[in-house]
Amino acid sequence: MTPEIGHFALALAFALALIQSVLPVMGANRGKLLWMQSARATSIGQLVLVAVAFAALMRSFIISDFTVVNVASNSHSLKPMLYKIAGTWGSHEGSLLLWVLILTIFGAAVSVFGSNIPDSLKARTLAVQAWISSGFLSFMLLTSNPFDRVFPPPANGNDLNPLLQDFGLALHPPFLYLGYVGFSIVFSFAVAALLEGRVDAAWARWVRPWTLAAWIFLTAGIVLGSWWAYYELGWGGWWFWDPVENVSFMPWLLGTALLHSAIVTEKRDAFKSWTILLAILTFSLSLLGTFVVRSGLLTSVHAFAVDPERGLYILFLLALSIGGSLALYAWRAPMMEAGGVFKPISREAGLLVNNLILGAATGSVLFGTLYPLFLEAVTGEKISVGPPFFNSTFIPMMLPLVFFMGVGPYLSWKRADLPGVLQRVKFVALASIVATLVLWYLQEGGPLLAHLSVLLAIWLLLATLREWAMRIRLFDVPFPDALRRARNLPRASYGMTLAHAGLAVLMLGLIGSSAWKVEEVVFVSPGTTIEIAGFEVRFDGVERVRGPNYFADRGTLYVTKGGEAVTTLFPERRFYPIAESSTTESAIRSTIVGDLYTSIAEPASDDAELSGAWTLRILYEPFVNFIWLGAVIMITGGGLSLSDRRLRVGAPKRKPVLPAITNPAE
């Protein structure tokens, strides 16, 4: 009976979404307050009903109700409880239900917490949000019902993909979707502003917290996915420019540009058209990602293998959302008033350069991701666009961005004093060069691009810290006064400092683990010793162990350095009999300066001499943990900014629109 309750709740939610998509916007057009305020009740009602449906599906997974097709296909009675729960969103239908649940959460949050938003703008925003939820609820009800039944049910189910049975990946989809779908409310604000014909500083202030929240969640989701790929897949990498990785990265890039553009709109009443366009394009890329992973175009552990007919439905929703919003933008954007005037050397100009670089970088990733798919669709020819293309196009664009990020906070609004800025950063530049030369000496050379990247990462870190020190006048006033100024700094100021510093730390991790990584892949038998990065690793053999729903061959690696014991590592090769598939479980010795990373596999050879041998992969990855540390610092910075009271309740009052005076005597 529980699945039927969930299905009925989805149908009722769809009915409420249809009402919400029409009644509030009609009320806004006709000035009927009651109609506009109906959006609050319908958005909360949608959330409650979709939450009931989601709870019904989760209960079906928890009790292993294999009469539900979704549960039978993605769970097993022996699976640990955590992964039974995670199986709720581990399939196409379940993840789509999570998508809609988050969509309704953001809609209800605006209706409840947006008390300072004008009724007309809120009504239009929630109506647009309902248009989106109507599309996806209809998609579920017509083509992807998560509550379809099967009779007779299988005895134990077919199990979830073993690669997905991991704590990191259990958290990855919810955070990623909170980011993806979080940009939907920003999109709704943008379309509502176009419908209303008004974008101003107050609108930008209302939009910024929602943009920042989506950016924080998307950052966390991407990092969790990268961390999972690093320790779970056994290849020792954290990013492969996989198309499905790229479709989550592109909204993050444009979302970052949107976040900075909204600041200019709020502070200087400029970039209004550009901010609206970024809001539309950012969510459009989120929708594109949804289409790519559900259309059957890709074969990936990240993608949902579904029939192309479902992909056509999503393509229709994609064309309707993107095409309609861009058509509205083309009609309304030229009517927007020009913003504040600024000089070529100013903070506005710096943020404009930031936006242009991020936009170009997004375009390069989009081209490299979609070109092979279009080529195969048109000609049938299959090509691969991999890391060499992205590294040669994306990285050179990012390096100038890092430089401007270091300079930007020193620039003043409207017009900046360039000689004064150079005077403030000259010691930062000198210290960055010295630190890079020291690293060059310690590493005995290395790739030139890597050292240039290190130079810019150190530059960004030191420039960011220097700017913070100037704000509190750390070396200009007595320390107690500087401490008092530090306590009085707004949280958003600390958020910017931490976000920029976190990116610098993350860059050091990316560079170190890529440019100076050491790797050995060898065949080993018990007693074999390998030397790598100053460590001695002895392979002591493999034993068979049993898990809750798998068997594993567990290797034992005894690690020493300079004759002294360091640690013992236990990499595994697991076999899941229900799913009839295997996974690699790496064993890692982690320190802040680097990871010793190990994994084992059976040798891909029938050579009799290799009987009883194993393939052992060992890597030493310097500073790889700086990636996760930098990401945590960035997310913390975003959270601090979001907690700033000015962003939550301090939106400025809108100036009244005065009627045009046609007769001077009046």
XYZ file of C-alpha atoms in Angstrom:
666
model
C 0.000 0.000 0.000
C 2.918 2.367 0.693
C 3.975 2.625 -2.997
C 0.408 3.514 -3.984
C 0.385 6.298 -1.374
C 3.649 7.628 -2.855
C 2.252 7.488 -6.393
C -0.955 9.271 -5.359
C 1.087 11.960 -3.537
C 3.028 12.643 -6.746
C -0.209 13.033 -8.697
C -1.557 15.513 -6.132
C 1.765 17.408 -6.173
C 1.487 17.689 -9.965
C -2.018 19.144 -9.616
C -0.777 21.720 -7.093
C 2.156 22.589 -9.362
C -0.244 23.302 -12.243
C -2.289 25.616 -10.016
C 0.835 27.372 -8.735
C 2.165 27.851 -12.247
C -0.916 29.871 -13.263
C -2.752 31.500 -10.344
C 0.065 33.568 -8.714
C 1.303 35.053 -11.982
C -2.256 35.953 -12.947
C -2.629 37.607 -9.550
C 0.588 39.566 -10.092
C -0.636 40.764 -13.484
C -4.053 41.796 -12.134
C -2.910 43.103 -8.764
C -4.921 40.476 -6.799
C -3.051 39.952 -3.528
C -4.901 36.783 -2.499
C -4.030 35.064 -5.755
C -0.386 36.039 -5.357
C -0.273 34.784 -1.789
C -1.739 31.434 -2.821
C 1.782 30.515 -3.987
C 2.838 30.126 -0.347
C 0.230 27.433 0.359
C 0.756 25.583 -2.929
C 4.569 25.579 -2.666
C 4.443 24.210 0.888
C 1.802 21.698 -0.184
C 3.999 20.541 -3.041
C 6.909 20.033 -0.641
C 4.798 17.990 1.782
C 3.392 15.748 -0.967
C 6.727 15.122 -2.697
C 8.318 14.446 0.715
C 5.593 11.847 1.373
C 6.380 10.199 -1.977
C 10.120 10.226 -1.239
C 9.538 8.740 2.239
C 7.345 6.044 0.686
C 10.084 5.060 -1.742
C 12.728 5.100 0.995
C 10.569 2.853 3.185
C 10.236 0.425 0.278
C 14.025 0.230 0.086
C 14.467 -0.121 3.850
C 12.032 -3.057 4.140
C 13.236 -4.567 0.826
C 9.838 -4.445 -0.849
C 10.803 -6.226 -4.058
C 7.322 -5.872 -5.500
C 8.509 -2.367 -6.491
C 10.539 -2.570 -9.706
C 12.886 0.208 -8.574
C 13.726 -1.624 -5.327
C 14.106 -5.002 -7.015
C 16.503 -3.543 -9.585
C 18.653 -1.541 -7.181
C 18.693 -3.314 -3.825
C 19.259 -6.667 -2.180
C 18.212 -8.143 1.128
C 21.870 -8.578 2.223
C 22.884 -5.020 1.448
C 23.941 -2.866 4.450
C 21.216 -0.496 5.666
C 23.125 2.677 4.673
C 23.223 1.549 1.053
C 19.603 0.451 1.124
C 18.752 4.041 2.050
C 21.200 5.413 -0.545
C 19.549 3.151 -3.113
C 16.543 5.480 -2.887
C 18.408 7.924 -5.121
C 20.749 5.408 -6.778
C 18.546 4.867 -9.841
C 17.059 7.002 -12.578
C 13.592 7.110 -11.023
C 14.794 7.582 -7.456
C 17.294 10.295 -8.301
C 14.627 12.108 -10.306
C 12.348 12.027 -7.263
C 15.191 13.497 -5.183
C 15.624 16.176 -7.904
C 11.956 17.186 -7.587
C 12.056 17.043 -3.781
C 14.917 19.538 -3.718
C 13.112 21.672 -6.302
C 10.101 21.923 -3.990
C 12.337 22.575 -0.963
C 13.787 25.675 -2.606
C 10.341 26.870 -3.687
C 8.918 26.454 -0.189
C 12.013 28.098 1.335
C 11.475 31.241 -0.758
C 7.794 31.358 0.193
C 8.592 31.007 3.916
C 11.829 32.982 4.295
C 11.342 35.578 1.546
C 9.218 37.895 3.663
C 11.134 40.947 2.432
C 10.503 40.135 -1.238
C 7.640 42.107 -2.873
C 4.489 40.041 -3.337
C 4.458 40.427 -7.117
C 8.066 39.331 -7.582
C 7.666 36.426 -5.150
C 4.462 35.296 -6.892
C 6.103 35.314 -10.324
C 9.221 33.569 -8.973
C 7.218 30.759 -7.378
C 5.102 30.425 -10.514
C 8.221 29.932 -12.638
C 9.499 27.401 -10.085
C 6.171 25.582 -10.454
C 6.574 25.512 -14.242
C 9.814 23.586 -13.736
C 8.359 21.190 -11.162
C 5.311 20.585 -13.379
C 7.597 19.461 -16.174
C 9.555 17.031 -14.030
C 6.537 15.702 -12.138
C 4.811 14.968 -15.438
C 8.002 13.292 -16.657
C 7.970 11.008 -13.616
C 4.286 10.206 -13.797
C 4.291 9.499 -17.539
C 7.641 7.823 -18.186
C 9.602 7.235 -14.958
C 7.249 6.163 -12.194
C 9.397 5.141 -9.193
C 6.515 3.061 -7.793
C 5.895 0.637 -10.677
C 5.120 -2.864 -9.404
C 6.443 -6.259 -10.525
C 4.772 -9.653 -9.989
C 5.980 -12.143 -9.017
C 8.722 -10.289 -7.113
C 12.301 -11.645 -7.084
C 13.410 -13.319 -3.870
C 16.312 -11.013 -3.004
C 16.620 -8.271 -5.623
C 19.375 -7.518 -8.128
C 21.570 -5.285 -5.906
C 22.891 -1.763 -6.450
C 25.953 -1.137 -8.626
C 28.833 -2.069 -6.267
C 30.750 1.077 -7.220
C 27.904 3.083 -5.729
C 27.965 1.201 -2.422
C 30.218 3.700 -0.732
C 29.704 6.315 1.967
C 31.193 9.140 -0.132
C 28.976 8.402 -3.089
C 25.927 8.000 -0.840
C 26.366 11.708 0.035
C 27.515 12.874 -3.409
C 24.120 12.940 -5.254
C 22.135 14.847 -2.584
C 24.768 17.591 -2.363
C 25.194 17.725 -6.133
C 21.445 18.007 -6.658
C 21.146 20.690 -3.983
C 23.583 22.658 -6.141
C 22.089 21.759 -9.518
C 18.521 22.378 -8.448
C 19.442 25.295 -6.199
C 20.199 27.316 -9.306
C 16.586 26.742 -10.370
C 15.368 29.327 -7.866
C 17.912 31.834 -9.203
C 16.630 31.062 -12.701
C 13.077 31.626 -11.436
C 14.070 34.982 -9.928
C 15.641 35.985 -13.251
C 12.609 35.020 -15.359
C 10.294 36.692 -12.837
C 12.357 39.894 -13.074
C 12.075 39.776 -16.872
C 8.312 39.265 -16.626
C 8.098 42.180 -14.201
C 10.455 44.273 -16.328
C 12.591 45.414 -13.421
C 16.099 44.510 -12.217
C 17.782 46.630 -9.560
C 20.069 46.495 -6.524
C 17.300 45.136 -4.299
C 16.649 42.272 -6.722
C 20.369 41.415 -6.750
C 20.454 41.384 -2.939
C 17.498 38.980 -2.833
C 19.128 36.676 -5.391
C 22.627 36.537 -3.878
C 21.897 34.266 -0.865
C 20.179 31.681 -3.062
C 23.024 31.788 -5.582
C 25.559 31.400 -2.803
C 23.672 28.480 -1.226
C 23.505 26.644 -4.566
C 27.211 27.342 -5.179
C 28.160 25.935 -1.752
C 26.178 22.729 -2.273
C 27.466 22.228 -5.813
C 31.056 22.731 -4.626
C 30.526 20.126 -1.897
C 28.913 17.703 -4.358
C 31.729 17.981 -6.904
C 34.414 17.576 -4.234
C 32.690 14.526 -2.735
C 32.558 12.958 -6.202
C 36.223 13.731 -6.785
C 37.187 12.312 -3.392
C 35.179 9.149 -4.115
C 36.828 8.690 -7.516
C 40.236 9.101 -5.878
C 39.972 6.412 -3.240
C 37.359 4.070 -4.740
C 38.204 3.517 -8.415
C 41.769 2.385 -7.759
C 43.515 4.481 -10.393
C 44.767 7.205 -8.049
C 43.244 10.151 -9.904
C 40.756 12.749 -8.703
C 39.472 14.043 -12.082
C 39.351 12.516 -15.544
C 37.399 15.118 -17.540
C 34.665 12.520 -17.900
C 31.649 14.061 -19.734
C 29.462 13.536 -16.678
C 32.067 15.191 -14.471
C 32.111 18.088 -16.913
C 28.349 18.651 -16.855
C 28.523 19.272 -13.116
C 31.598 21.472 -13.445
C 30.110 23.832 -16.054
C 27.254 25.127 -13.852
C 29.826 25.646 -11.101
C 31.955 27.837 -13.377
C 29.031 29.967 -14.548
C 27.565 29.987 -11.030
C 30.843 31.471 -9.787
C 30.610 34.157 -12.465
C 26.955 34.780 -11.505
C 27.895 35.194 -7.850
C 30.413 37.929 -8.695
C 28.176 39.597 -11.277
C 25.324 39.874 -8.761
C 27.693 41.737 -6.432
C 28.226 44.401 -9.106
C 24.484 44.671 -9.726
C 23.878 45.109 -6.013
C 26.725 47.538 -5.277
C 26.788 49.578 -8.468
C 23.497 48.829 -10.251
C 25.530 47.590 -13.238
C 25.781 44.295 -15.181
C 21.996 43.841 -14.885
C 21.459 42.198 -18.267
C 24.583 40.113 -17.823
C 23.497 38.895 -14.379
C 20.096 37.855 -15.729
C 21.722 36.010 -18.637
C 24.146 34.189 -16.324
C 21.249 33.091 -14.097
C 19.463 31.642 -17.130
C 22.548 29.938 -18.571
C 23.703 28.477 -15.253
C 20.448 26.614 -14.678
C 20.312 25.725 -18.372
C 23.621 23.908 -17.941
C 22.153 22.100 -14.925
C 19.280 20.942 -17.132
C 21.764 19.940 -19.817
C 23.543 17.766 -17.278
C 20.241 16.117 -16.382
C 19.632 15.385 -20.058
C 23.122 14.000 -20.713
C 23.075 11.489 -17.845
C 19.511 10.304 -18.582
C 19.359 10.283 -22.370
C 21.382 7.142 -23.031
C 24.042 9.201 -24.838
C 26.771 8.180 -22.410
C 27.994 4.975 -20.835
C 29.448 5.912 -17.463
C 29.275 4.886 -13.825
C 27.798 8.363 -13.285
C 25.115 8.009 -15.984
C 21.688 6.371 -15.732
C 21.180 3.834 -18.527
C 17.681 4.644 -19.750
C 15.975 4.348 -23.094
C 16.358 7.294 -25.503
C 12.599 7.985 -25.508
C 12.892 9.315 -21.969
C 15.793 11.437 -23.151
C 13.535 12.972 -25.785
C 11.065 14.040 -23.087
C 13.863 15.727 -21.132
C 15.123 17.292 -24.370
C 11.667 18.763 -24.896
C 11.677 20.213 -21.358
C 15.193 21.504 -21.958
C 14.223 23.236 -25.210
C 11.115 24.733 -23.625
C 12.944 26.074 -20.552
C 16.059 27.363 -22.281
C 14.363 28.526 -25.477
C 11.519 30.258 -23.664
C 13.731 32.018 -21.120
C 16.231 33.182 -23.743
C 13.418 34.452 -25.972
C 12.023 36.406 -23.025
C 15.520 37.725 -22.309
C 15.954 38.849 -25.923
C 12.661 40.730 -25.694
C 13.092 42.340 -22.275
C 16.849 42.842 -21.801
C 17.204 45.822 -24.182
C 14.659 47.715 -22.052
C 16.809 47.568 -18.924
C 18.476 50.780 -17.851
C 22.252 51.029 -18.100
C 24.101 50.714 -14.806
C 26.792 52.779 -13.157
C 29.714 54.074 -15.194
C 33.201 52.811 -14.312
C 36.785 53.220 -15.507
C 38.911 50.465 -17.117
C 40.909 50.248 -13.873
C 38.242 49.565 -11.227
C 36.696 46.742 -9.285
C 33.836 46.558 -11.777
C 36.329 46.071 -14.607
C 38.145 43.375 -12.616
C 34.919 41.490 -12.014
C 34.022 41.868 -15.695
C 37.333 40.221 -16.643
C 36.552 37.495 -14.074
C 33.185 36.873 -15.757
C 34.582 36.847 -19.285
C 37.298 34.333 -18.419
C 34.882 32.051 -16.587
C 32.461 32.271 -19.512
C 35.181 31.395 -22.037
C 36.391 28.506 -19.850
C 32.835 27.168 -19.623
C 32.559 27.385 -23.411
C 35.745 25.352 -23.893
C 34.514 22.623 -21.526
C 31.096 22.621 -23.214
C 32.653 22.237 -26.661
C 34.957 19.417 -25.589
C 32.092 17.602 -23.873
C 29.430 17.843 -26.573
C 31.476 17.736 -29.791
C 32.083 13.950 -29.695
C 28.380 13.357 -29.017
C 27.278 15.562 -31.932
C 29.875 14.010 -34.242
C 28.717 10.491 -33.401
C 25.046 11.472 -33.824
C 25.681 13.037 -37.247
C 28.374 10.822 -38.795
C 28.485 7.727 -36.584
C 32.190 8.335 -36.008
C 33.390 7.913 -32.437
C 36.183 10.119 -31.123
C 37.460 10.803 -27.648
C 38.156 14.286 -26.286
C 40.129 13.714 -23.113
C 42.483 15.382 -20.645
C 45.035 16.641 -23.234
C 42.406 18.862 -24.893
C 40.981 20.219 -21.644
C 44.391 20.741 -20.044
C 45.634 22.673 -23.063
C 42.539 24.898 -23.338
C 41.151 25.243 -19.828
C 44.303 25.671 -17.741
C 45.815 28.568 -19.761
C 42.558 30.494 -19.285
C 42.474 29.848 -15.556
C 45.965 31.182 -14.824
C 45.158 34.824 -15.746
C 41.959 34.502 -13.698
C 44.005 33.577 -10.623
C 46.190 36.642 -11.148
C 43.165 38.959 -11.357
C 41.635 37.307 -8.278
C 44.693 38.407 -6.329
C 44.472 41.987 -7.601
C 40.684 42.445 -7.591
C 40.075 43.022 -3.854
C 42.626 45.883 -3.884
C 40.671 47.785 -6.548
C 38.105 50.372 -5.522
C 34.686 50.789 -7.074
C 34.235 53.081 -10.094
C 37.887 54.167 -10.360
C 41.035 52.657 -8.845
C 44.472 54.113 -8.219
C 46.714 51.718 -10.164
C 50.069 52.987 -8.766
C 48.646 52.656 -5.261
C 47.505 49.085 -5.951
C 50.933 48.129 -7.311
C 52.556 49.634 -4.244
C 50.415 47.448 -1.966
C 51.070 44.174 -3.816
C 54.749 44.529 -4.738
C 55.955 42.707 -1.611
C 53.387 39.969 -2.204
C 54.701 39.518 -5.750
C 58.298 39.386 -4.531
C 57.508 36.855 -1.797
C 55.617 34.673 -4.306
C 58.581 34.643 -6.703
C 61.024 33.754 -3.914
C 58.808 30.912 -2.663
C 58.469 29.511 -6.197
C 62.246 29.611 -6.743
C 62.775 27.736 -3.477
C 60.327 25.064 -4.627
C 62.096 24.888 -8.005
C 65.359 24.255 -6.190
C 63.892 21.615 -3.858
C 62.187 19.773 -6.717
C 65.309 19.950 -8.896
C 63.402 21.515 -11.761
C 60.162 20.143 -13.149
C 57.492 21.247 -15.633
C 57.606 24.983 -16.287
C 53.800 25.264 -16.368
C 53.613 23.600 -12.956
C 55.999 26.144 -11.427
C 54.120 29.017 -13.072
C 50.895 27.633 -11.604
C 52.515 27.336 -8.172
C 53.677 30.945 -8.472
C 50.123 32.113 -9.133
C 48.651 29.938 -6.353
C 51.122 31.384 -3.827
C 50.425 34.866 -5.230
C 46.676 34.417 -4.689
C 47.157 33.087 -1.157
C 49.534 35.838 -0.045
C 47.595 38.614 -1.802
C 44.394 37.435 -0.111
C 46.005 37.353 3.335
C 47.640 40.728 2.732
C 44.291 42.289 1.794
C 42.718 40.902 4.980
C 45.619 42.279 7.045
C 45.092 45.705 5.454
C 41.396 45.617 6.327
C 42.169 45.218 10.021
C 45.338 47.403 9.760
C 47.333 44.567 11.305
C 50.727 46.272 11.110
C 49.523 49.876 11.261
C 47.779 50.019 14.651
C 48.356 48.380 18.048
C 47.466 44.688 18.064
C 44.401 45.062 20.378
C 42.965 47.614 17.939
C 43.627 45.303 15.001
C 41.948 42.462 16.902
C 38.918 44.646 17.566
C 38.703 45.550 13.870
C 38.968 41.857 12.996
C 36.030 41.037 15.273
C 33.971 43.785 13.662
C 34.609 42.723 10.069
C 31.433 41.479 8.352
C 31.159 37.735 7.874
C 30.867 38.223 4.124
C 34.326 39.806 4.159
C 35.755 36.748 5.906
C 33.840 34.577 3.454
C 35.540 36.201 0.460
C 38.965 35.873 2.106
C 38.461 32.195 2.924
C 37.022 31.359 -0.506
C 39.984 32.911 -2.335
C 42.533 31.423 0.082
C 40.834 28.029 -0.209
C 41.123 28.136 -3.992
C 44.852 28.868 -3.658
C 45.310 25.883 -1.322
C 43.259 23.668 -3.643
C 45.438 24.737 -6.569
C 48.584 23.693 -4.712
C 47.033 20.250 -4.238
C 46.026 19.952 -7.895
C 49.476 20.982 -9.089
C 51.508 18.891 -6.656
C 49.515 15.697 -7.204
C 49.682 16.095 -10.994
C 53.173 17.424 -11.739
C 55.217 15.524 -9.145
C 53.279 12.284 -8.830
C 55.399 9.095 -8.781
C 53.821 5.823 -9.923
C 54.860 2.162 -10.073
C 52.765 -0.666 -11.550
C 54.419 -4.060 -11.086
C 53.670 -7.769 -10.834
C 54.354 -8.992 -7.302
C 54.387 -12.228 -5.355
C 54.801 -12.673 -1.587
C 58.102 -11.180 -0.429
C 58.468 -8.695 -3.304
C 59.702 -5.229 -2.207
C 59.223 -2.014 -4.180
C 60.924 1.311 -3.492
C 59.045 4.519 -4.211
C 59.490 8.124 -3.011
C 61.798 7.002 -0.184
C 59.426 4.255 1.033
C 60.021 0.495 0.917
C 56.811 -1.477 0.338
C 56.864 -5.244 0.896
C 54.051 -7.396 -0.489
C 53.207 -10.139 2.039
C 50.481 -11.912 0.085
C 46.678 -12.051 -0.244
C 43.977 -13.606 1.934
C 40.293 -14.205 1.201
C 37.809 -12.364 3.492
C 34.033 -12.069 3.478
C 31.899 -8.916 3.705
C 28.137 -8.503 4.165
C 27.388 -8.918 0.451
C 30.791 -9.551 -1.139
C 33.980 -11.622 -1.044
C 37.349 -9.876 -1.067
C 40.975 -10.705 -1.776
C 42.819 -8.572 0.754
C 46.488 -7.810 0.206
C 48.957 -6.997 2.971
C 51.623 -4.358 2.344
C 54.261 -3.637 4.981
C 55.647 -0.106 4.569
C 58.968 1.123 5.951
C 61.101 4.226 5.465
C 64.814 4.250 6.221
C 64.440 0.830 7.843
C 61.742 2.046 10.289
C 58.165 0.765 10.215
C 55.663 3.300 8.880
C 52.348 1.475 8.451
C 50.636 -1.629 7.090
C 48.179 -1.216 4.214
C 45.402 -3.590 3.175
C 44.145 -2.962 -0.382
C 41.284 -5.197 -1.558
C 39.776 -6.593 -4.701
C 36.083 -7.212 -3.986
C 33.648 -9.469 -5.849
C 29.875 -8.996 -5.517
C 28.201 -12.304 -6.514
C 24.671 -10.887 -6.861
C 25.735 -8.080 -9.209
C 28.477 -10.322 -10.720
C 30.965 -7.471 -10.716
C 34.217 -6.520 -9.002
C 35.571 -3.344 -7.448
C 38.976 -2.127 -6.323
C 39.317 -0.846 -2.761
C 42.502 1.177 -2.394
C 44.533 1.478 0.802
C 46.073 4.887 1.465
C 48.574 6.226 3.946
C 47.618 9.916 4.134
C 49.636 12.831 5.458
C 49.418 16.551 4.787
C 52.547 16.410 2.623
C 51.374 13.533 0.447
C 49.638 10.165 0.081
C 51.109 6.718 -0.421
C 48.342 5.130 -2.486
C 48.081 1.375 -3.190
C 45.684 -0.940 -5.021
C 45.812 -4.540 -6.256
C 44.290 -6.476 -9.143
C 44.715 -9.855 -10.763
C 47.227 -9.689 -13.631
C 45.643 -9.514 -17.083
C 47.743 -12.374 -18.452
C 47.631 -16.155 -18.908
C 51.420 -16.423 -18.587
C 52.257 -19.418 -16.382
C 55.146 -17.492 -14.847
C 52.664 -15.049 -13.370
C 50.638 -17.766 -11.633
C 50.006 -16.587 -8.072
C 51.202 -13.049 -8.865
C 49.206 -9.858 -8.455
C 49.273 -6.478 -10.165
C 50.255 -3.878 -7.593
C 49.806 -0.173 -8.269
C 51.650 2.216 -5.935
C 51.594 5.993 -6.209
C 53.031 8.806 -4.178
C 50.953 11.953 -4.638
C 52.445 15.091 -3.054
C 50.017 17.577 -1.476
C 46.934 15.759 -2.794
C 45.141 16.371 0.518
C 45.429 20.100 -0.143
C 42.640 19.530 -2.686
C 40.153 18.472 -0.012
C 41.516 20.978 2.513
C 41.181 23.849 0.028
C 37.648 22.785 -0.877
C 36.630 22.689 2.796
C 38.065 26.201 3.266
C 36.111 27.446 0.228
C 32.866 25.884 1.471
C 33.470 27.350 4.932
C 33.972 30.771 3.348
C 30.740 30.418 1.433
C 28.929 29.395 4.608
C 30.295 32.414 6.492
C 29.123 34.735 3.730
C 25.706 33.105 3.713
C 25.420 33.575 7.478
C 26.041 37.332 7.144
C 22.858 38.967 8.398
C 23.037 41.625 5.693
C 22.517 38.974 3.013
C 19.561 37.409 4.796
C 17.504 40.361 5.947
C 19.228 43.504 4.784
C 17.895 43.850 1.261
C 17.474 47.517 0.423
C 14.047 49.005 -0.131
C 13.058 49.395 -3.711
C 12.722 52.914 -4.968
C 9.174 53.645 -6.096
C 8.643 53.914 -9.821
C 7.502 57.494 -10.428
C 5.078 58.186 -13.266
C 6.501 60.085 -16.188
C 5.566 63.830 -16.190
C 4.485 64.904 -19.626
C 3.246 68.425 -18.768
C 5.751 70.669 -16.931
C 2.848 72.643 -15.474
C 1.751 69.548 -13.611
